[in-house]
């Protein structure tokens, strides 16, 4: 199952796509706190997308995000190549969310 995620200054969104290319479900959420950095919003969108896919019983998840930062965080966590490093104030929150996504995908 492909999970497409995106975030903007207004909202986050998720689309679940079957192997045949059919849209299974789509959802969006307004962002309540504009102070949250866009990278955190992108990570939240990925988290919500993975959770939706798991709820649909997905055995394989192909996560698609346009955020190079989120891609790097997840890729490094999955491969174990590098420890998460960020200058962001919310480093602990980022680590926790990356861990949640990894545990949901296992």
PDB file of C-alpha atoms in Angstrom:
ATOM      1  CA  UNK A   1       0.000   0.000   0.000  1.00  0.00           C
ATOM      2  CA  UNK A   2       1.313   3.436  -0.900  1.00  0.00           C
ATOM      3  CA  UNK A   3       0.874   6.134   1.726  1.00  0.00           C
ATOM      4  CA  UNK A   4       1.151   9.676   0.369  1.00  0.00           C
ATOM      5  CA  UNK A   5       1.628  12.419   2.962  1.00  0.00           C
ATOM      6  CA  UNK A   6       2.054  16.174   2.885  1.00  0.00           C
ATOM      7  CA  UNK A   7       1.855  19.185   5.164  1.00  0.00           C
ATOM      8  CA  UNK A   8       1.463  22.900   4.684  1.00  0.00           C
ATOM      9  CA  UNK A   9       1.038  25.931   6.887  1.00  0.00           C
ATOM     10  CA  UNK A  10      -2.705  25.206   7.006  1.00  0.00           C
ATOM     11  CA  UNK A  11      -3.144  21.438   7.164  1.00  0.00           C
ATOM     12  CA  UNK A  12      -1.673  17.952   6.915  1.00  0.00           C
ATOM     13  CA  UNK A  13      -2.979  15.298   4.567  1.00  0.00           C
ATOM     14  CA  UNK A  14      -2.781  11.592   3.820  1.00  0.00           C
ATOM     15  CA  UNK A  15      -3.884   9.449   0.871  1.00  0.00           C
ATOM     16  CA  UNK A  16      -3.839   5.639   0.972  1.00  0.00           C
ATOM     17  CA  UNK A  17      -3.421   4.006  -2.425  1.00  0.00           C
ATOM     18  CA  UNK A  18      -3.855   0.321  -3.248  1.00  0.00           C
ATOM     19  CA  UNK A  19      -1.378  -1.673  -5.327  1.00  0.00           C
ATOM     20  CA  UNK A  20      -3.770  -1.156  -8.268  1.00  0.00           C
ATOM     21  CA  UNK A  21      -3.532   2.630  -7.884  1.00  0.00           C
ATOM     22  CA  UNK A  22      -7.015   3.069  -6.410  1.00  0.00           C
ATOM     23  CA  UNK A  23      -7.511   5.572  -3.600  1.00  0.00           C
ATOM     24  CA  UNK A  24      -8.615   3.648  -0.518  1.00  0.00           C
ATOM     25  CA  UNK A  25      -8.927   6.555   1.878  1.00  0.00           C
ATOM     26  CA  UNK A  26      -7.911  10.171   2.128  1.00  0.00           C
ATOM     27  CA  UNK A  27      -7.907  12.480   5.107  1.00  0.00           C
ATOM     28  CA  UNK A  28      -6.745  15.908   6.128  1.00  0.00           C
ATOM     29  CA  UNK A  29      -6.377  17.731   9.416  1.00  0.00           C
ATOM     30  CA  UNK A  30      -6.145  21.445  10.042  1.00  0.00           C
ATOM     31  CA  UNK A  31      -3.011  22.506  11.866  1.00  0.00           C
ATOM     32  CA  UNK A  32      -3.999  24.014  15.191  1.00  0.00           C
ATOM     33  CA  UNK A  33      -0.610  25.345  16.156  1.00  0.00           C
ATOM     34  CA  UNK A  34       1.111  27.438  13.517  1.00  0.00           C
ATOM     35  CA  UNK A  35       4.201  27.597  15.729  1.00  0.00           C
ATOM     36  CA  UNK A  36       5.003  23.958  14.914  1.00  0.00           C
ATOM     37  CA  UNK A  37       7.840  23.792  12.383  1.00  0.00           C
ATOM     38  CA  UNK A  38       6.915  22.465   8.939  1.00  0.00           C
ATOM     39  CA  UNK A  39       9.276  19.482   9.361  1.00  0.00           C
ATOM     40  CA  UNK A  40       7.374  18.443  12.493  1.00  0.00           C
ATOM     41  CA  UNK A  41       4.074  18.804  10.612  1.00  0.00           C
ATOM     42  CA  UNK A  42       5.468  16.643   7.782  1.00  0.00           C
ATOM     43  CA  UNK A  43       6.540  14.024  10.341  1.00  0.00           C
ATOM     44  CA  UNK A  44       3.076  14.127  11.949  1.00  0.00           C
ATOM     45  CA  UNK A  45       1.508  13.563   8.516  1.00  0.00           C
ATOM     46  CA  UNK A  46       3.764  10.535   7.979  1.00  0.00           C
ATOM     47  CA  UNK A  47       2.818   9.210  11.415  1.00  0.00           C
ATOM     48  CA  UNK A  48      -0.897   9.589  10.695  1.00  0.00           C
ATOM     49  CA  UNK A  49      -0.480   7.971   7.294  1.00  0.00           C
ATOM     50  CA  UNK A  50       1.302   4.932   8.692  1.00  0.00           C
ATOM     51  CA  UNK A  51      -1.330   4.603  11.432  1.00  0.00           C
ATOM     52  CA  UNK A  52      -4.137   4.703   8.842  1.00  0.00           C
ATOM     53  CA  UNK A  53      -2.385   2.071   6.726  1.00  0.00           C
ATOM     54  CA  UNK A  54      -1.957  -0.185   9.758  1.00  0.00           C
ATOM     55  CA  UNK A  55      -5.656   0.278  10.604  1.00  0.00           C
ATOM     56  CA  UNK A  56      -6.476  -0.873   7.056  1.00  0.00           C
ATOM     57  CA  UNK A  57      -4.362  -3.993   7.658  1.00  0.00           C
ATOM     58  CA  UNK A  58      -1.475  -3.084   5.368  1.00  0.00           C
ATOM     59  CA  UNK A  59       1.361  -5.595   5.503  1.00  0.00           C
ATOM     60  CA  UNK A  60       3.715  -3.527   3.354  1.00  0.00           C
ATOM     61  CA  UNK A  61       3.804   0.268   3.442  1.00  0.00           C
ATOM     62  CA  UNK A  62       5.462   2.431   0.804  1.00  0.00           C
ATOM     63  CA  UNK A  63       5.620   5.832   2.503  1.00  0.00           C
ATOM     64  CA  UNK A  64       5.762   8.782   0.104  1.00  0.00           C
ATOM     65  CA  UNK A  65       6.653  12.240   1.405  1.00  0.00           C
ATOM     66  CA  UNK A  66       7.952  15.348  -0.302  1.00  0.00           C
ATOM     67  CA  UNK A  67       9.966  16.265   2.777  1.00  0.00           C
ATOM     68  CA  UNK A  68      13.653  15.472   2.321  1.00  0.00           C
ATOM     69  CA  UNK A  69      14.169  15.993   6.052  1.00  0.00           C
ATOM     70  CA  UNK A  70      11.518  13.464   7.100  1.00  0.00           C
ATOM     71  CA  UNK A  71      12.802  11.028   4.475  1.00  0.00           C
ATOM     72  CA  UNK A  72      16.341  11.325   5.882  1.00  0.00           C
ATOM     73  CA  UNK A  73      15.157  10.928   9.502  1.00  0.00           C
ATOM     74  CA  UNK A  74      13.194   7.769   8.696  1.00  0.00           C
ATOM     75  CA  UNK A  75      15.805   6.326   6.349  1.00  0.00           C
ATOM     76  CA  UNK A  76      18.549   6.791   8.940  1.00  0.00           C
ATOM     77  CA  UNK A  77      16.389   5.262  11.673  1.00  0.00           C
ATOM     78  CA  UNK A  78      15.442   2.237   9.553  1.00  0.00           C
ATOM     79  CA  UNK A  79      18.969   1.578   8.299  1.00  0.00           C
ATOM     80  CA  UNK A  80      20.641   2.351  11.613  1.00  0.00           C
ATOM     81  CA  UNK A  81      23.357   4.233   9.698  1.00  0.00           C
ATOM     82  CA  UNK A  82      23.195   7.404  11.712  1.00  0.00           C
ATOM     83  CA  UNK A  83      21.818   8.678  14.952  1.00  0.00           C
ATOM     84  CA  UNK A  84      19.155  11.332  14.535  1.00  0.00           C
ATOM     85  CA  UNK A  85      20.776  14.720  14.668  1.00  0.00           C
ATOM     86  CA  UNK A  86      18.908  17.946  14.436  1.00  0.00           C
ATOM     87  CA  UNK A  87      19.330  21.451  15.712  1.00  0.00           C
ATOM     88  CA  UNK A  88      15.595  21.674  16.260  1.00  0.00           C
ATOM     89  CA  UNK A  89      14.353  22.403  19.749  1.00  0.00           C
ATOM     90  CA  UNK A  90      12.035  19.406  19.594  1.00  0.00           C
ATOM     91  CA  UNK A  91      14.704  16.749  19.050  1.00  0.00           C
ATOM     92  CA  UNK A  92      13.189  14.484  21.698  1.00  0.00           C
ATOM     93  CA  UNK A  93       9.735  14.790  20.114  1.00  0.00           C
ATOM     94  CA  UNK A  94      11.206  14.040  16.694  1.00  0.00           C
ATOM     95  CA  UNK A  95      12.968  10.926  18.005  1.00  0.00           C
ATOM     96  CA  UNK A  96       9.797   9.754  19.693  1.00  0.00           C
ATOM     97  CA  UNK A  97       7.677  10.236  16.562  1.00  0.00           C
ATOM     98  CA  UNK A  98      10.235   8.479  14.368  1.00  0.00           C
ATOM     99  CA  UNK A  99      10.212   5.602  16.877  1.00  0.00           C
ATOM    100  CA  UNK A 100       6.415   5.426  16.762  1.00  0.00           C
ATOM    101  CA  UNK A 101       6.447   5.212  12.968  1.00  0.00           C
ATOM    102  CA  UNK A 102       9.080   2.467  13.052  1.00  0.00           C
ATOM    103  CA  UNK A 103       7.198   0.426  15.652  1.00  0.00           C
ATOM    104  CA  UNK A 104       3.914   0.769  13.740  1.00  0.00           C
ATOM    105  CA  UNK A 105       5.605  -0.484  10.596  1.00  0.00           C
ATOM    106  CA  UNK A 106       6.950  -3.646  12.218  1.00  0.00           C
TER     107      UNK A 106
END
